[in-house]
Coordinates of C-alpha atoms in Angstrom, one line a residue:
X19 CA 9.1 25.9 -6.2
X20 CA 10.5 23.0 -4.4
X21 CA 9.4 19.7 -5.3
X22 CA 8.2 18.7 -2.0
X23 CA 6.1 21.8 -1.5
X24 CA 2.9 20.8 0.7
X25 CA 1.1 24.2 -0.3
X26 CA -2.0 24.2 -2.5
X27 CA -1.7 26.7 -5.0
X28 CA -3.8 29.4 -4.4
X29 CA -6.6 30.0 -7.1
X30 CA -6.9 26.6 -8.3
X31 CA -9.6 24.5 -9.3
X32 CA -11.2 22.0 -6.7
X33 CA -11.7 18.3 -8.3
X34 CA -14.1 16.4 -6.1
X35 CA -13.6 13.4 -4.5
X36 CA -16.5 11.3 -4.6
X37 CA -15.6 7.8 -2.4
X38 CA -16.8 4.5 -3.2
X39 CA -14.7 2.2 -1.2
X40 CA -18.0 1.5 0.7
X41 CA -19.6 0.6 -2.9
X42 CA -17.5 -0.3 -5.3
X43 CA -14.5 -1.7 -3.3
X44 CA -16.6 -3.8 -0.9
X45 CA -17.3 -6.0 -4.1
X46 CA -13.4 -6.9 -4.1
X47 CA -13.8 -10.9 -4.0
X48 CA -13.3 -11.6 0.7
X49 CA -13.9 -8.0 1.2
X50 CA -17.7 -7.6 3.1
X51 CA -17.9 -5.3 5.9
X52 CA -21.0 -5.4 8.7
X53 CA -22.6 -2.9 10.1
X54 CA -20.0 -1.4 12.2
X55 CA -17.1 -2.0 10.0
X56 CA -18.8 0.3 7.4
X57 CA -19.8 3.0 10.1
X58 CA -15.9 3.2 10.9
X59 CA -14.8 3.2 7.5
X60 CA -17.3 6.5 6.9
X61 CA -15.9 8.0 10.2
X62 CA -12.6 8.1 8.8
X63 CA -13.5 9.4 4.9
X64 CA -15.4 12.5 6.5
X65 CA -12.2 12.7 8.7
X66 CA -10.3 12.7 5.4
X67 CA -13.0 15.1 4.4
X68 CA -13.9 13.6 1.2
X69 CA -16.9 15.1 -0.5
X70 CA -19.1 12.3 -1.8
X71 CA -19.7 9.0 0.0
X72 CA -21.3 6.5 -1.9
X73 CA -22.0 4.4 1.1
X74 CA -23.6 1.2 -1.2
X75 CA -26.2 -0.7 -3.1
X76 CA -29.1 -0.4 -1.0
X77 CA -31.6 -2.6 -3.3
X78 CA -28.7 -5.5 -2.4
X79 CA -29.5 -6.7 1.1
X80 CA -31.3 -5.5 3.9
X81 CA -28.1 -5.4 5.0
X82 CA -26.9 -2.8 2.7
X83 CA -29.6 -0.8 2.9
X84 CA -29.6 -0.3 6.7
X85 CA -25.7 0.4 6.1
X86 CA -26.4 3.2 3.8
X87 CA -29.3 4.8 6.3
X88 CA -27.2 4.6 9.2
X89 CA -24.0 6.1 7.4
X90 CA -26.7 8.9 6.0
X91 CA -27.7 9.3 9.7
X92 CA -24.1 9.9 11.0
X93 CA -22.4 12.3 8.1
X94 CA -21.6 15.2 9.3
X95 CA -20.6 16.8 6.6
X96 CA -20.5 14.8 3.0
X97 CA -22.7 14.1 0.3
X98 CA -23.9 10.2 0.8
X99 CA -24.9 8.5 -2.3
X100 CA -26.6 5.2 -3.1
X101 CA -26.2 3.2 -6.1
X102 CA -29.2 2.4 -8.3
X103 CA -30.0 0.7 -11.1
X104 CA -32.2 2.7 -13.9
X105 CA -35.5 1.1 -12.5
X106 CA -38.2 2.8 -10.2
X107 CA -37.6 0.0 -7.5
X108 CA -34.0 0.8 -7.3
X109 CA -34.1 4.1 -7.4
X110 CA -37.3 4.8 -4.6
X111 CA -35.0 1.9 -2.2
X112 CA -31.8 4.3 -3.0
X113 CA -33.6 7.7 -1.8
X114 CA -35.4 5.7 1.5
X115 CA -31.8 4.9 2.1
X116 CA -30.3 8.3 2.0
X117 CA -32.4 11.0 2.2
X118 CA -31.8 10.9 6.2
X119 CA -28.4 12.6 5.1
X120 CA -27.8 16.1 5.6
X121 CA -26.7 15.8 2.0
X122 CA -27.8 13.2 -0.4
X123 CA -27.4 12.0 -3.7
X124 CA -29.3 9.3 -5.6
X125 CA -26.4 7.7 -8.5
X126 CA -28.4 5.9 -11.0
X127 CA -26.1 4.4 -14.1
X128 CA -27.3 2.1 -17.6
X129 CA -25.0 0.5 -19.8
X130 CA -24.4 2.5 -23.1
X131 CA -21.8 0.7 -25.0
X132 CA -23.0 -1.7 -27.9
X133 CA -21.1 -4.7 -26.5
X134 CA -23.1 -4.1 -22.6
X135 CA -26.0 -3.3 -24.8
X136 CA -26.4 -5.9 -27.0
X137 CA -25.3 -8.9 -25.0
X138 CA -26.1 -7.7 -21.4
X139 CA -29.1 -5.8 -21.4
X140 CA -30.2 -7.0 -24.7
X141 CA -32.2 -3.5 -25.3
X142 CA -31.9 -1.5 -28.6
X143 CA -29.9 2.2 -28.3
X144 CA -33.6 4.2 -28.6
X145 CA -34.9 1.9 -25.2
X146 CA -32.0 2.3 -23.6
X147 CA -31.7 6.2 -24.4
X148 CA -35.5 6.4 -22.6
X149 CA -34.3 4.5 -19.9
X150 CA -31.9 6.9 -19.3
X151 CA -34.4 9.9 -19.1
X152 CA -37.0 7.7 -17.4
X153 CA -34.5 7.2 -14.8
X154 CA -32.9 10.0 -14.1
X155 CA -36.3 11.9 -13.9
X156 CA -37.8 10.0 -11.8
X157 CA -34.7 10.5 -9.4
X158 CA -34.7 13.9 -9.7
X159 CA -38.3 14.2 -8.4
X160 CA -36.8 12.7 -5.2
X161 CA -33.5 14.3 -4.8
X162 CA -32.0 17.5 -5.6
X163 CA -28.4 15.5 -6.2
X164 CA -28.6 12.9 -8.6
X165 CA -25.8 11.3 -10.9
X166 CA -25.9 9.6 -14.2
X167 CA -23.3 6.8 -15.1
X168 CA -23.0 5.6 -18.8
X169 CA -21.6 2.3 -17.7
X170 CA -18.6 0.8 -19.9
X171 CA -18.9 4.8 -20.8
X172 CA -15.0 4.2 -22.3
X173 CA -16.4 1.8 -25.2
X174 CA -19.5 4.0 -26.0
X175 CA -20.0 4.9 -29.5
X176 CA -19.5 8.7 -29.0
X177 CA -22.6 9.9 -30.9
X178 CA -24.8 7.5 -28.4
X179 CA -23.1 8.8 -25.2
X180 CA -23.0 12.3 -26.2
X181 CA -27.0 11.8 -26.8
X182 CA -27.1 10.3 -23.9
X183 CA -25.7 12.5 -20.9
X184 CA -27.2 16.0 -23.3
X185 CA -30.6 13.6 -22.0
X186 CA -29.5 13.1 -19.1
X187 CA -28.6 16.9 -18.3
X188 CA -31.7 17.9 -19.6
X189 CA -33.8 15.4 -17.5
X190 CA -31.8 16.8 -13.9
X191 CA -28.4 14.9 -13.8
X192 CA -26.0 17.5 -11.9
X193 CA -23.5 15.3 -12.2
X194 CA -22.6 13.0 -15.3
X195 CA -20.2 10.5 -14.8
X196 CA -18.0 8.3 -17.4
X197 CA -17.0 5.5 -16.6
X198 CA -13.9 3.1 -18.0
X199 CA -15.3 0.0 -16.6
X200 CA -13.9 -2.3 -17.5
X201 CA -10.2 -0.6 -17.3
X202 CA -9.9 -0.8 -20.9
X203 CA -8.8 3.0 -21.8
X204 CA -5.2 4.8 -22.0
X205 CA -4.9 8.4 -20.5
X206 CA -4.6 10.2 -24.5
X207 CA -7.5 8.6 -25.5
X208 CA -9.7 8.8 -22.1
X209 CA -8.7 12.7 -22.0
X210 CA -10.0 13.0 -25.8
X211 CA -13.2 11.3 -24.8
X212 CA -14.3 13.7 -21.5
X213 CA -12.6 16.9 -24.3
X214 CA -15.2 15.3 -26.7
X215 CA -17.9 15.8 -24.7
X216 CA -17.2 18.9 -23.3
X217 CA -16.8 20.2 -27.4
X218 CA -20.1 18.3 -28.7
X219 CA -22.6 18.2 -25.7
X220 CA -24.1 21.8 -25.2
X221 CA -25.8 21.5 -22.3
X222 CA -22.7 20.1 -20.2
X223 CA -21.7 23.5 -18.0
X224 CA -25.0 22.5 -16.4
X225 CA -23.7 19.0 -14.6
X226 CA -20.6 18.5 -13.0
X227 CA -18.0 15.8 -15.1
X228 CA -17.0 12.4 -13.0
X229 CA -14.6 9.9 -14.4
X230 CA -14.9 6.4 -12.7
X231 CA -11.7 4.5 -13.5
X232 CA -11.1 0.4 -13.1
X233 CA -7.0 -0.2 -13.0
X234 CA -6.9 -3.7 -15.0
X235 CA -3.5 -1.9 -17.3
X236 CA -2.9 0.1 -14.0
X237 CA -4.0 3.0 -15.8
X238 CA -6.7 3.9 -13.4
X239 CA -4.8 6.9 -11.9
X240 CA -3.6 8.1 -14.7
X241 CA -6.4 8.3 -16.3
X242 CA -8.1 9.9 -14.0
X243 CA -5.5 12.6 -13.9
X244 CA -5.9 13.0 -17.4
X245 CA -9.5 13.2 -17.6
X246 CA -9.3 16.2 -14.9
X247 CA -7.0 17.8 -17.2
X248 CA -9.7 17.5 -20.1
X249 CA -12.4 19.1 -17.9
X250 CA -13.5 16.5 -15.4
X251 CA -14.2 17.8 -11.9
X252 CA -15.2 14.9 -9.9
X253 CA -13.1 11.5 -9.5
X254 CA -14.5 8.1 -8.0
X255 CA -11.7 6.4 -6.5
X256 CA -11.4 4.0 -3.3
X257 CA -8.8 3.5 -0.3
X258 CA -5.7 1.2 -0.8
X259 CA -7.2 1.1 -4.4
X260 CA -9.4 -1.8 -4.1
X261 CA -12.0 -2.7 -5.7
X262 CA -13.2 -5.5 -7.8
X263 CA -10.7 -7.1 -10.1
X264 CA -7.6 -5.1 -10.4
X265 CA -9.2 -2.3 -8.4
X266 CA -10.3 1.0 -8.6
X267 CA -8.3 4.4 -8.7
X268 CA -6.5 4.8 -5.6
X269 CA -7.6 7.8 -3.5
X270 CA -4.1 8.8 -1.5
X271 CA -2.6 8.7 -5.3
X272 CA -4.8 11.2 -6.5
X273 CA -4.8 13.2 -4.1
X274 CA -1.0 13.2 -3.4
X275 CA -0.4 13.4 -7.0
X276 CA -2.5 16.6 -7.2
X277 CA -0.7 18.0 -3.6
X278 CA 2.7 17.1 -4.8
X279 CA 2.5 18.3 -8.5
X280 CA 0.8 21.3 -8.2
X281 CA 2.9 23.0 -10.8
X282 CA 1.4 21.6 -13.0
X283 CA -1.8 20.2 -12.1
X284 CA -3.2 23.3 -10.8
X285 CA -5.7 21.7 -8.9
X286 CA -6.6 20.9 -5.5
X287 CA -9.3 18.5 -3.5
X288 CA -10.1 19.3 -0.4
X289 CA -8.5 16.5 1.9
X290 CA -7.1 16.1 4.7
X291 CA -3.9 14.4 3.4
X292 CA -2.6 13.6 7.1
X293 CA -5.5 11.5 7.6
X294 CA -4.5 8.8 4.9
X295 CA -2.4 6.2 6.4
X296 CA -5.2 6.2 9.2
X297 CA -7.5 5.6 6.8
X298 CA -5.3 2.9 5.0
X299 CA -5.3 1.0 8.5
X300 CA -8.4 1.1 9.1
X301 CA -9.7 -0.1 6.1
X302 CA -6.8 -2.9 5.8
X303 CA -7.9 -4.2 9.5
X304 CA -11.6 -4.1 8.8
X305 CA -11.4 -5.7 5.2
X306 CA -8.2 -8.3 6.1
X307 CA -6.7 -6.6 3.0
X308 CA -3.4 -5.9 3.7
X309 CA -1.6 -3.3 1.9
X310 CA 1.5 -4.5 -0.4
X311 CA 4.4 -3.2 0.4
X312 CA 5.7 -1.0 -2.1
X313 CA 2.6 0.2 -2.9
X314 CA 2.4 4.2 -3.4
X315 CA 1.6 6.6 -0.7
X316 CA 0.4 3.9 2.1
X317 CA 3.0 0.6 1.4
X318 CA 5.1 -0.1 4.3
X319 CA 8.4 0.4 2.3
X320 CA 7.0 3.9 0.9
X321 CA 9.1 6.1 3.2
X322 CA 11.6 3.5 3.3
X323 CA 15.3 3.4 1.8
X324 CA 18.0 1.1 1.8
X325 CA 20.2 1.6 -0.8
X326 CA 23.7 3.1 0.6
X327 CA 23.0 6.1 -1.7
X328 CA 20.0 6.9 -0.7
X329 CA 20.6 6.4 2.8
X330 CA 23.6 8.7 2.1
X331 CA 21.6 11.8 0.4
X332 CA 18.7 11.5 2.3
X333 CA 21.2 11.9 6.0
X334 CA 22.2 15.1 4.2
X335 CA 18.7 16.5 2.9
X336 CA 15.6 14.3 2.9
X337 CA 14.3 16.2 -0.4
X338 CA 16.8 14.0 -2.0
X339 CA 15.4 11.1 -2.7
X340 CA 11.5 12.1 -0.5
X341 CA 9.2 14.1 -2.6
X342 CA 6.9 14.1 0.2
X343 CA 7.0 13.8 4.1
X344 CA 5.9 10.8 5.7
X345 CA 4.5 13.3 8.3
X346 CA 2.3 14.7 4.8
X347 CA 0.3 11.7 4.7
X348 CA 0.3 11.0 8.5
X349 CA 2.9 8.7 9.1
X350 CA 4.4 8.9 12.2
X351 CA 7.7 7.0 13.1
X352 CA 7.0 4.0 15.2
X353 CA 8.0 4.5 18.6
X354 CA 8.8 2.4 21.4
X355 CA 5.6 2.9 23.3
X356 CA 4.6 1.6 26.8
X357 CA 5.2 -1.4 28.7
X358 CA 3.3 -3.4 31.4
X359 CA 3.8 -0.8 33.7
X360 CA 2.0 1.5 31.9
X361 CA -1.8 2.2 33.3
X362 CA -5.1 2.8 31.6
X363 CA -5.1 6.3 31.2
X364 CA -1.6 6.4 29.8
X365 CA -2.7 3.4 27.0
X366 CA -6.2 5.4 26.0
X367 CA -3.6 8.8 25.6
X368 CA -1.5 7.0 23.3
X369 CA -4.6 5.4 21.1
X370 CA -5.9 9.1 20.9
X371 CA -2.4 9.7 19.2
X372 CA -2.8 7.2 17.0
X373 CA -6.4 8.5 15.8
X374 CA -7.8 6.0 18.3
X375 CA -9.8 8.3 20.3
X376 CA -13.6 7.5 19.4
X377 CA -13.1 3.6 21.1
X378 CA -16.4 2.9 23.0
X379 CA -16.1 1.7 26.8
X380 CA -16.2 -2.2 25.7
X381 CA -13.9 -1.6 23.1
X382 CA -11.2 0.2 25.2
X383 CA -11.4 -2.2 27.9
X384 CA -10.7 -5.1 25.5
X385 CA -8.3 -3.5 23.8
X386 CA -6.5 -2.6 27.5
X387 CA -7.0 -6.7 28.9
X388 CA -5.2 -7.2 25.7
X389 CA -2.2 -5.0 25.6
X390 CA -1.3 -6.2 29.0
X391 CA -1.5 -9.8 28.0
X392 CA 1.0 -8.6 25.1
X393 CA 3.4 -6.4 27.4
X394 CA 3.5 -9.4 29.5
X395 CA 4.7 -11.6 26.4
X396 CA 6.7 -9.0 24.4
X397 CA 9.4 -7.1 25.2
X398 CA 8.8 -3.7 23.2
X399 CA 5.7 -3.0 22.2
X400 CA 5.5 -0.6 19.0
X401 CA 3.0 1.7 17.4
X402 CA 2.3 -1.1 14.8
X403 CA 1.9 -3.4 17.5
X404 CA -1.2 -1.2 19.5
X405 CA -2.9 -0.4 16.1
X406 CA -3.1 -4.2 15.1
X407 CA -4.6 -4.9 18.5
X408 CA -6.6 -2.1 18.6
X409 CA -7.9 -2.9 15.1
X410 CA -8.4 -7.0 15.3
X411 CA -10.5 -5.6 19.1
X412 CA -12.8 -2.7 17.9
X413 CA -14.5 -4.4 15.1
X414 CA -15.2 -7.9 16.8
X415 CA -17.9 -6.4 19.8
X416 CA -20.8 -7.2 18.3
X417 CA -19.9 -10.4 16.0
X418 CA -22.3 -13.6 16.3
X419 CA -19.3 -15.8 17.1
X420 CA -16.3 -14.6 19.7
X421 CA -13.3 -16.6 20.5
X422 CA -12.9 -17.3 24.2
X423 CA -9.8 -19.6 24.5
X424 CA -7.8 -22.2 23.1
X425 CA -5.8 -25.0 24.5
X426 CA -2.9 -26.6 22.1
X427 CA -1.2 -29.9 22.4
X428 CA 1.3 -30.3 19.5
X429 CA 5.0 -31.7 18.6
X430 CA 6.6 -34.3 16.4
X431 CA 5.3 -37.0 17.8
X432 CA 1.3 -35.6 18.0
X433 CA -1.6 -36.2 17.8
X434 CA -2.0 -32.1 17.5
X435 CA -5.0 -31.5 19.3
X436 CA -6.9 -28.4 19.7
X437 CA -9.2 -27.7 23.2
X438 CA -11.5 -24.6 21.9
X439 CA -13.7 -22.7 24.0
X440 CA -16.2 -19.7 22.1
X441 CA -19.4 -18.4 22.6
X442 CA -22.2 -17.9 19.7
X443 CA -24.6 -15.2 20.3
X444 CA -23.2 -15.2 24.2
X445 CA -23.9 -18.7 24.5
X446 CA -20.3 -20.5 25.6
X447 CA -19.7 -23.7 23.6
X448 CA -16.2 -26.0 23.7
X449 CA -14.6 -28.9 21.7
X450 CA -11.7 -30.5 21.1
X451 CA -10.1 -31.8 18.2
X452 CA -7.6 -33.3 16.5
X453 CA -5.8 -32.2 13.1
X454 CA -2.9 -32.2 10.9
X455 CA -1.1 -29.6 12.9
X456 CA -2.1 -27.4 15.7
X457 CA -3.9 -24.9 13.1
X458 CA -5.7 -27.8 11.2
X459 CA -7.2 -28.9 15.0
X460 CA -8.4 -25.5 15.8
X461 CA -10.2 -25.1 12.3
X462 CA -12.0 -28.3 12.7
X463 CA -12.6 -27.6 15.8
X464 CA -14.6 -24.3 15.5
X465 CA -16.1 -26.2 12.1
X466 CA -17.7 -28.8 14.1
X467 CA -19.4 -26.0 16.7
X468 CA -20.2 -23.8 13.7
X469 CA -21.1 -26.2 10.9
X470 CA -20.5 -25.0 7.4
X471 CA -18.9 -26.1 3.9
X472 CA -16.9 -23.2 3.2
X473 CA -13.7 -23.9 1.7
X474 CA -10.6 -22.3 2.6
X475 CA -8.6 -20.3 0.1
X476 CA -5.7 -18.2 2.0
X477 CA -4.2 -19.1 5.3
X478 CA -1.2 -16.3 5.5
X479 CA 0.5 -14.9 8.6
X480 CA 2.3 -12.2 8.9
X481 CA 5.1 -10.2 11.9
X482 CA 3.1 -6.7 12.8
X483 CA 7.2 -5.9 13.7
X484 CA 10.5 -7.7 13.5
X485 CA 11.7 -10.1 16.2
X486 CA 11.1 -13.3 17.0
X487 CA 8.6 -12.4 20.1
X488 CA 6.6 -9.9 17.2
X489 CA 3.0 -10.4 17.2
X490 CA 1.8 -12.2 14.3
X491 CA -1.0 -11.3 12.2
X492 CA -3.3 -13.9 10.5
X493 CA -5.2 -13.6 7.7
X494 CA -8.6 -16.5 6.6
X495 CA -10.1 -16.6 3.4
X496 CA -13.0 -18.7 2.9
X497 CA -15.5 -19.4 -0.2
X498 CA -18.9 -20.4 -0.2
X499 CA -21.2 -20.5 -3.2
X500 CA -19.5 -18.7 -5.2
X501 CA -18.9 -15.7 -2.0
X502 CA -15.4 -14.4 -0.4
X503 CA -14.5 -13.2 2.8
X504 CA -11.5 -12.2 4.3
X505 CA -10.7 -12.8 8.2
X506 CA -8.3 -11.4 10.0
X507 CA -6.8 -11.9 13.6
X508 CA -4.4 -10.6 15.7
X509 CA -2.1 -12.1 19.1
X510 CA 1.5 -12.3 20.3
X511 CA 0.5 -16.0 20.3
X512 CA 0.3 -17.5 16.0
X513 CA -2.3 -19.9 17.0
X514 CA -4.5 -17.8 18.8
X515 CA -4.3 -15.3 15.7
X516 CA -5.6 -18.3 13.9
X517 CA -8.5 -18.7 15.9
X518 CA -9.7 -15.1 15.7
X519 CA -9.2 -14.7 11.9
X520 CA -11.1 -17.6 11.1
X521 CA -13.6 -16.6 13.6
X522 CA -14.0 -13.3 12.1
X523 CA -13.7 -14.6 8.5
X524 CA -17.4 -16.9 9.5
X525 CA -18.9 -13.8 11.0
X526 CA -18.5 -11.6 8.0
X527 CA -19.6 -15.1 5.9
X528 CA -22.8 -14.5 7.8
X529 CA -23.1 -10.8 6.6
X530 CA -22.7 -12.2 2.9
X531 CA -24.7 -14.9 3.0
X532 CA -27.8 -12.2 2.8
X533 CA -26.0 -10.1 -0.3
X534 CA -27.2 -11.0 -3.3
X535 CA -25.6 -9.9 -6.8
X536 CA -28.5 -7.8 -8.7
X537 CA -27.9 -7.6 -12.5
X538 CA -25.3 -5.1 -13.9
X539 CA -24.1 -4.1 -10.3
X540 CA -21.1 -2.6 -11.3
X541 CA -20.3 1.1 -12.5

């Protein structure tokens, strides 16, 4: 069997893939996504075909719970979850959330371990264990799909947890899952812990096993993969692998991992594998989370080999030094694409080559102004070049705050002045201002229309391609009270960039200003 074999072997057993980059990697410090954002993001995972996806916290925001109902509203064809704590209140706000779905879930989780326990919920092992049945009853008298988590499940006492999800099981969990947290757990001894249960707990053939992995050793995939092995059917992962702290399992891995190895995983998901570098983009231009680049699967130096060797084995047979294709995961090789020539219905063609094919009239039109302002400005306009315009365009149509235009005055000598015209909920405002710099200027200018005391944490920019005419891409991080957001922005021309990602960085600032942080949010 070759090594780069794309075929599922026949006869093996699915593992679910249960997404929570909605959930659980929208609390990565600067990632918030609004409305629309999230509605993309869960176009693309039932693209990818993922089985669950836990869409959010509804008990959050009001924000997060329309989120959730209007993702239940458009699935198609997965299982939406909501997160809830193990009270009444959470759980009932959950199950008004999803149960528009065609297919819902409500994912209820406690803390088990004596450290969470003792210090956190500050509950003695017999309330907690009731908790757990309270909870998980009470959820299955609303839905038929509902999901246990024994949070920090990886530090649990193993009599306690095995008590615990048997109780769980019995009270109408179909699906237990066990988390490691806090990433604390090494593939050996996570594997032993989901064997454990499956020897010790004798009610568990009636619930599906989920392992939930954080990647502070980056261990997350491994031990995911390891847990399967022992038994587990279901794995909670996340695009790009984020997620808070060091991140979650990465999705692409797993799934690649399972494609690629096969022989001896014997395992398959049901994914779409092609989809994932569209789904990387899209989540990287609606988060401002850009991908590093030697990262697995999605990075930009994946596919990518310099070494005379390697350059050498791969002209003469790419399973050399390739255990996959780039074409496996969707990558396509960036073309020279269009020009300033090219018309309307040529650009929309190529977008709907590029997965770009569900843009809404405003959208498109944006997007085509745009791209003819670039072809005027650049002389070869790539792949890379369309899906960072296309991105930094489709997710701005319904912010409070648009950018409009900007005047710059800069040099050696100065003053730097910026002359910056926007429009805040369609109402066109303008200032100038000087700064330290042409950047500087245009920041303080759009802080003196839009007042506010966030304080900046990143300015980075970044080439979409090579060449000195390559459109730059420009990424804002700003804090406030403790909150994070990421910007990003997109134009042949730096400064412009500039403007946009700090734009869009204050209009997702006004989507978390609403979040709060309930108690024990995380699973």
């Amino acid at each position: 069997m070759s090594t780069s074999s794309q075929t599922v072997t026949v006869n093996t057993e699915k593992v679910k893939i249960f997404d929570t980059t909605l959930r659980d990697g929208e609390q990565s410090p600067g990632c918030s996504m609004n409305l629309e954002e999230k509605l993309k993001v869960a176009a693309v995972l039932e693209e990818l075909n993922v089985d669950i996806i836990e869409a959010g916290f509804p008990i959050a925001s009001n924000g997060d719970f329309e989120a959730v109902a209007a993702i239940a509203k458009q699935a198609q064809k997965a299982t939406i979850a909501g997160l809830a704590r193990a009270s009444k209140k959470d759980i009932d706000r959950a199950w008004e959330a999803v149960k528009h779905a065609k297919s819902s879930r409500i994912h209820t989780f406690l803390s088990t371990s004596p450290l969470h326990m003792k210090f956190k919920l500050q509950k003695e092992p017999d309330v907690v264990h009731q908790m757990v049945v309270d909870s998980v009853t009470h959820a299955r008298n609303l839905c038929d799909d509902v999901e246990w988590s024994a949070e920090d499940g990886s530090r649990t006492e193993h009599e306690f947890l095995c008590r615990c999800v048997e109780s769980a099981i019995k009270a109408g969990a179909t699906t237990i899952n066990i988390p490691d947290t806090v990433g604390y757990a090494v593939p050996e001894e996570y594997a032993a812990l989901i064997e454990m249960l499956f020897n010790k707990v004798p009610n568990i053939d009636k619930a599906t096993i989920s392992v939930h992995c954080h990647n502070d050793l980056g261990l997350a995939v491994a031990n995911s993969l390891a847990a399967v092995e022992a038994g587990a059917r279901q794995i909670e992962c996340t695009i790009n692998g984020i997620g808070e702290r060091a991140g979650n399992a990465s999705l692409e891995e797993i799934v690649m991992a399972m494609q690629v190895r096969g022989d001896v995983m014997p395992y398959h998901t049901d994914l779409d594998a092609t989809v994932i570098t569209k789904a990387s983009r899209t989540l990287s231009g609606v988060t401002g989370f850009t991908v590093q680049p030697n990262k697995a699967i999605v990075g930009a130096n994946a596919f990518a080999h310099e070494s005379g060797i390697h350059q050498d084995g791969m002209l003469k047979n790419a399973e050399t030094y390739e255990i996959m294709t780039p074409a496996s995961v969707g990558l396509v090789e960036s073309n020279l694409v269009l020009g300033k020539h090219s018309g309307r219905a040529a650009f929309k063609n190529k977008l709907a080559e590029l997965g770009f094919d569900d843009l809404g009239a405003n959208s498109l039109d944006d997007a085509f102004v745009r791209f003819k302002d670039l072809a005027d400005h650049k002389k070869e306009v790539f792949d890379e070049d369309l899906i960072a315009l296309v991105d930094d365009s489709a997710l701005r149509q319904n912010d409070h705050i648009k950018f409009k235009s900007v005047q710059i005055v800069c040099g050696s000598e100065g003053p730097q002045t910026a002359d910056l015209t926007i429009t805040i909920d369609g109402e066109e405002k303008r200032c100038k201002s000087e700064g330290n710099g042409p950047v500087d200027a245009i920041f303080k200018a759009i802080k003196e229309m839009v007042p506010q005391n966030a304080r900046m944490q990143l300015y980075q920019v970044h080439a979409v391609t090579g060449g000195t005419d390559a459109q730059a891409e420009v990424t804002v991080r700003l804090e406030e009270d403790g909150k994070t957001v990421n910007g990003q922005g997109a134009d042949h021309d730096t400064l412009v960039a500039s403007a946009r990602a700090y734009i869009n960085a204050l209009n997702k600032l006004i989507v978390k200003r609403e979040k709060t942080a309930p108690e024990a949010m995380t699973a």
